[in-house]
Every structure is written in structure tokens, then in C-alpha cells.
Amino acid sequence: MRRYGKHTDEDDIRQRPNPKGNRPRTSIRPKHEDAAEGMVLTVDRGRLTCLVDDRVVMAMKARELGRKAAVVGDRVELVGDLSGKKDTLARIVRIGERTSVLRRTADDDDPFERVVVANADQLAIVTALADPEPRPRLIDRCLVAAYDGGLEPLLVLTKSDLAPPDQLLEMYGALGVPYVVTTHDEFVDGVAADRVHEHLKGRTTAFVGHSGVGKTTLVNALVPKDRRRLTGVVNAVTGRGRHTTTSALALPLSSGGWVIDTPGVRSFGLNHVEPSRVILAFPDLVAGTENCPRACSHDEPDCGLDAWVEEGHADPARLYSLRRLLATRERREGD
Ligand SMILES: Nc1nc2c(ncn2[C@@H]2O[C@H](COP(=O)(O)OP(=O)(O)OP(=O)(O)O)[C@@H](O)[C@H]2O)c(=O)[nH]1
Ligand SMILES: [Mg+2]
Ligand SMILES: [Zn+2]
């Protein structure tokens, strides 16, 4: 297994709560040179299911990690019983540096920020075209979270057997977000799975969206049953029996990538988002921010972008889209 991430002592120290601030840290930090590397597949009440080589190993966090939590997608180092046998429990002693983080706050008023998934490079924003009705505000918020966290967005519009995608596609056209439209019947013959798969090859994709939009249906169509069984976790589909997904779960694609199913969300709190990071997703507008006041929100009267667009340097629809996304941070969900 390849070596994941670098770990510096500084990194560990910063994360460790040390209220007295005077504890000698070397004495409480044992060396774990023989630690094995793994990836977190799912987390359930403090128990982490990890993939170590080709074994599924149950683990818990070592005390020395303090409050730092490992999440799905994290590259970790483990010690202890790594056999993967029943009733064994390994310990996670390090969490690797993350290449990306998908964060959300439960609500904008809730300052408590949680990392949902680590190290994903793509965010599949799943929206049903009907049942439940599409909620553009939620899509916008997921887009902002993707841009902020360094993930590339992919729009997945499901249930096109129930309603057409035209209106939504028009709305997101200016953003240039790649998209794929699926219908239920296509899953039976595997056509939709193939089409979606094209966007996922060799990448780690987190699927997010409202409950009941079809995330688990998609993930299950993409990952063969024997691979799904690997984790020992069943990700059943929501039907009349209500099999709503309750925790994030990473599953391997046969093409080498990963898909991460996540529980449905009602809202996507964006307390932590920096406008300066969101604008990086609009490279055609970045140069226009040169005349902005310091710490410009890019949604205020003195913003330099209005003049820049008026001078014809960029498409006004792009500025409109950027502002619409930035504005979702201020509005409450459901407005
Ligand atoms: N008509 C139609 N129904 C679909 C389609 N995709 C999924 N469904 C149905 O939608 C329901 C919900 O699907 P799930 O895959 O469980 O939804 P989910 O997004 O995983 O839901 P949570 O786990 O609660 O977040 C199921 O009854 C599926 O059979 C589709 O393309 N068309
Ligand atoms: Mg689900
Ligand atoms: Zn500005």
C-alpha cells in the first residue's frame, strides 16, 4: 500500500488540547514506526472501519489523537491487531494530511463545524427532478461547499422518468458544472451506471443531497455487490421501508476510484466559507477583483467586479452566478 500524506509533529501538537500548555509532549507521544497505513471506510459511534491492504480492520482512535477526529476518506496509521478477524480492535495513531475537506455546519447559526468527508476530489450533488422536488438553494450551497473545500462539483439529476431536467440545466448552465441525468429504468440494464461511471473513474467522489433523491440507489448500481459486502455495512435503498442512510460509507469502484455514500441532508450550513476561496472557482473573474476593497465580499457596492464585467472582460451571467452562490451564505435554508 502506498504511503499516505506526511505527518509532522507540529501537526499533531496543534490538534492536541493541552489546557495547561506546559505538559512535556515527547513523553506522552510514543513512536509508532511499525504502524500500518489504511483508509477509513465508515465511522459508527467511535468505531472506525478501515481498509488495510485488502483487509477490513475495525479500529478506534488512540487517546493521543486528542480531539482530532478521523472521518470517512481519511488516510490513517494503525497499530495493534490488524488481522481483521472478528472481535479485534486496532488503534488509529495518526491521521494523514488531508488533500481536501468537505465541511458543513448543521445550520448557519451553529458554529460547530464538522468535516463530512476527507480526501474526496469530486462532489456529486444529487438532486431528484421530482419526489422530492429539486431545491436550487441546497444545490447552490453544496456548490459553495465544494468550491470552498477544493472538490470539483458534478451535478447528478435523478428521476428524469418523473420530470424533465431542462429548467435546472438552464439555471446551472452559466456555472459550467458538469452534469449527468439518470432515470430509474436505466439502472436495470446498467446504462445509467455506465454513464455516471464515466465521471467517476479513478477519482474519489462524495455523493451528497437531500434524503430520498437516490444517492444509495446510484452508489449500489455503481459498485458490485461483492465489493459492497466488503465493509460489512449494508447501504440499503430508501423505499417504503425507510432505509435512509445513517452514516457515510466509502466503497471502491472496479475502475480504481471510490464512491462515498452519505446520509441525506436538509440543509448545508456554510458558516466557515471564505468568499476569497469561492472565487477561485471562477478563474475568469479573479483578475477583476484587483480593484476590490480589502476583504471584499464581492457582493457589495464597492466591489470591483461590476466595472470589470461592464468593461466586457467577463460574462455578466458568471458574475450573477457567483453572487447568487455567495448570497446563499447569508440566507437561511428554505427561504
Ligand atoms: N422514479 C425513480 N425513483 C428512483 C430513482 N432513483 C431512485 N429512486 C427511488 O427513490 C427512493 C430513494 O432512493 P435512495 O437511493 O434510498 O435515496 P437516498 O438519496 O440514498 O436517501 P437517504 O439515504 O435517505 O439520503 C427509492 O425508493 C428508489 O427506488 C429514479 O431515477 N427514478
Ligand atoms: Mg441513502
Ligand atoms: Zn469584490
Short mmCIF file of N, CA, C and O and ligand atoms in Angstrom, two decimals, residues 210-217 235-238 243-247 261-264, ligand 2:
data_model
loop_
_atom_site.label_atom_id
_atom_site.label_comp_id
_atom_site.label_asym_id
_atom_site.label_seq_id
_atom_site.Cartn_x
_atom_site.Cartn_y
_atom_site.Cartn_z
N HIS A 210 -30.33 15.81 -0.64
CA HIS A 210 -31.48 15.62 0.23
C HIS A 210 -31.82 14.13 0.35
O HIS A 210 -31.51 13.35 -0.53
N SER A 211 -32.46 13.76 1.43
CA SER A 211 -32.88 12.37 1.62
C SER A 211 -33.87 11.95 0.53
O SER A 211 -34.75 12.71 0.15
N GLY A 212 -33.69 10.74 0.02
CA GLY A 212 -34.64 10.19 -0.95
C GLY A 212 -34.39 10.55 -2.40
O GLY A 212 -35.18 10.20 -3.28
N VAL A 213 -33.28 11.25 -2.69
CA VAL A 213 -33.02 11.65 -4.07
C VAL A 213 -32.41 10.52 -4.90
O VAL A 213 -32.35 10.61 -6.13
N GLY A 214 -31.94 9.48 -4.23
CA GLY A 214 -31.42 8.32 -4.97
C GLY A 214 -29.91 8.14 -4.89
O GLY A 214 -29.32 7.50 -5.76
N LYS A 215 -29.28 8.65 -3.86
CA LYS A 215 -27.82 8.51 -3.72
C LYS A 215 -27.42 7.04 -3.57
O LYS A 215 -26.52 6.56 -4.27
N THR A 216 -28.09 6.36 -2.66
CA THR A 216 -27.73 4.96 -2.41
C THR A 216 -28.07 4.09 -3.62
O THR A 216 -27.30 3.19 -3.98
N THR A 217 -29.19 4.38 -4.27
CA THR A 217 -29.55 3.65 -5.49
C THR A 217 -28.41 3.74 -6.51
O THR A 217 -28.01 2.75 -7.11
N ASN A 235 -25.81 -0.75 2.84
CA ASN A 235 -26.39 0.55 2.49
C ASN A 235 -27.62 0.30 1.64
O ASN A 235 -27.57 0.27 0.42
N ALA A 236 -28.70 0.06 2.30
CA ALA A 236 -29.93 -0.31 1.60
C ALA A 236 -30.61 0.94 1.05
O ALA A 236 -30.34 2.06 1.47
N VAL A 237 -31.50 0.72 0.11
CA VAL A 237 -32.17 1.82 -0.57
C VAL A 237 -33.44 2.22 0.17
O VAL A 237 -34.18 1.38 0.68
N THR A 238 -33.69 3.51 0.23
CA THR A 238 -34.88 4.05 0.86
C THR A 238 -36.10 3.65 0.05
O THR A 238 -36.21 3.99 -1.11
N HIS A 243 -35.18 3.01 4.39
CA HIS A 243 -33.80 2.61 4.64
C HIS A 243 -32.89 3.80 4.47
O HIS A 243 -32.00 3.80 3.64
N THR A 244 -33.18 4.85 5.20
CA THR A 244 -32.39 6.05 5.00
C THR A 244 -30.96 5.83 5.52
O THR A 244 -30.75 5.19 6.53
N THR A 245 -30.02 6.31 4.75
CA THR A 245 -28.60 6.13 5.08
C THR A 245 -28.26 6.93 6.33
O THR A 245 -28.63 8.10 6.42
N THR A 246 -27.58 6.29 7.29
CA THR A 246 -27.32 6.99 8.54
C THR A 246 -25.85 7.38 8.75
O THR A 246 -25.55 8.21 9.60
N SER A 247 -24.94 6.78 8.01
CA SER A 247 -23.56 7.27 8.13
C SER A 247 -22.84 7.11 6.79
O SER A 247 -23.21 6.28 5.96
N ASP A 261 -21.06 7.23 -0.19
CA ASP A 261 -22.48 7.48 0.04
C ASP A 261 -22.58 8.24 1.37
O ASP A 261 -21.83 7.95 2.30
N THR A 262 -23.45 9.24 1.44
CA THR A 262 -23.60 9.98 2.70
C THR A 262 -25.08 10.08 3.07
O THR A 262 -25.94 9.92 2.20
N PRO A 263 -25.38 10.33 4.34
CA PRO A 263 -26.78 10.48 4.73
C PRO A 263 -27.40 11.72 4.09
O PRO A 263 -26.69 12.69 3.83
N GLY A 264 -28.69 11.68 3.85
CA GLY A 264 -29.38 12.84 3.29
C GLY A 264 -29.29 14.04 4.22
O GLY A 264 -29.25 13.89 5.43
MG MG B 2 -29.13 6.60 1.09
#
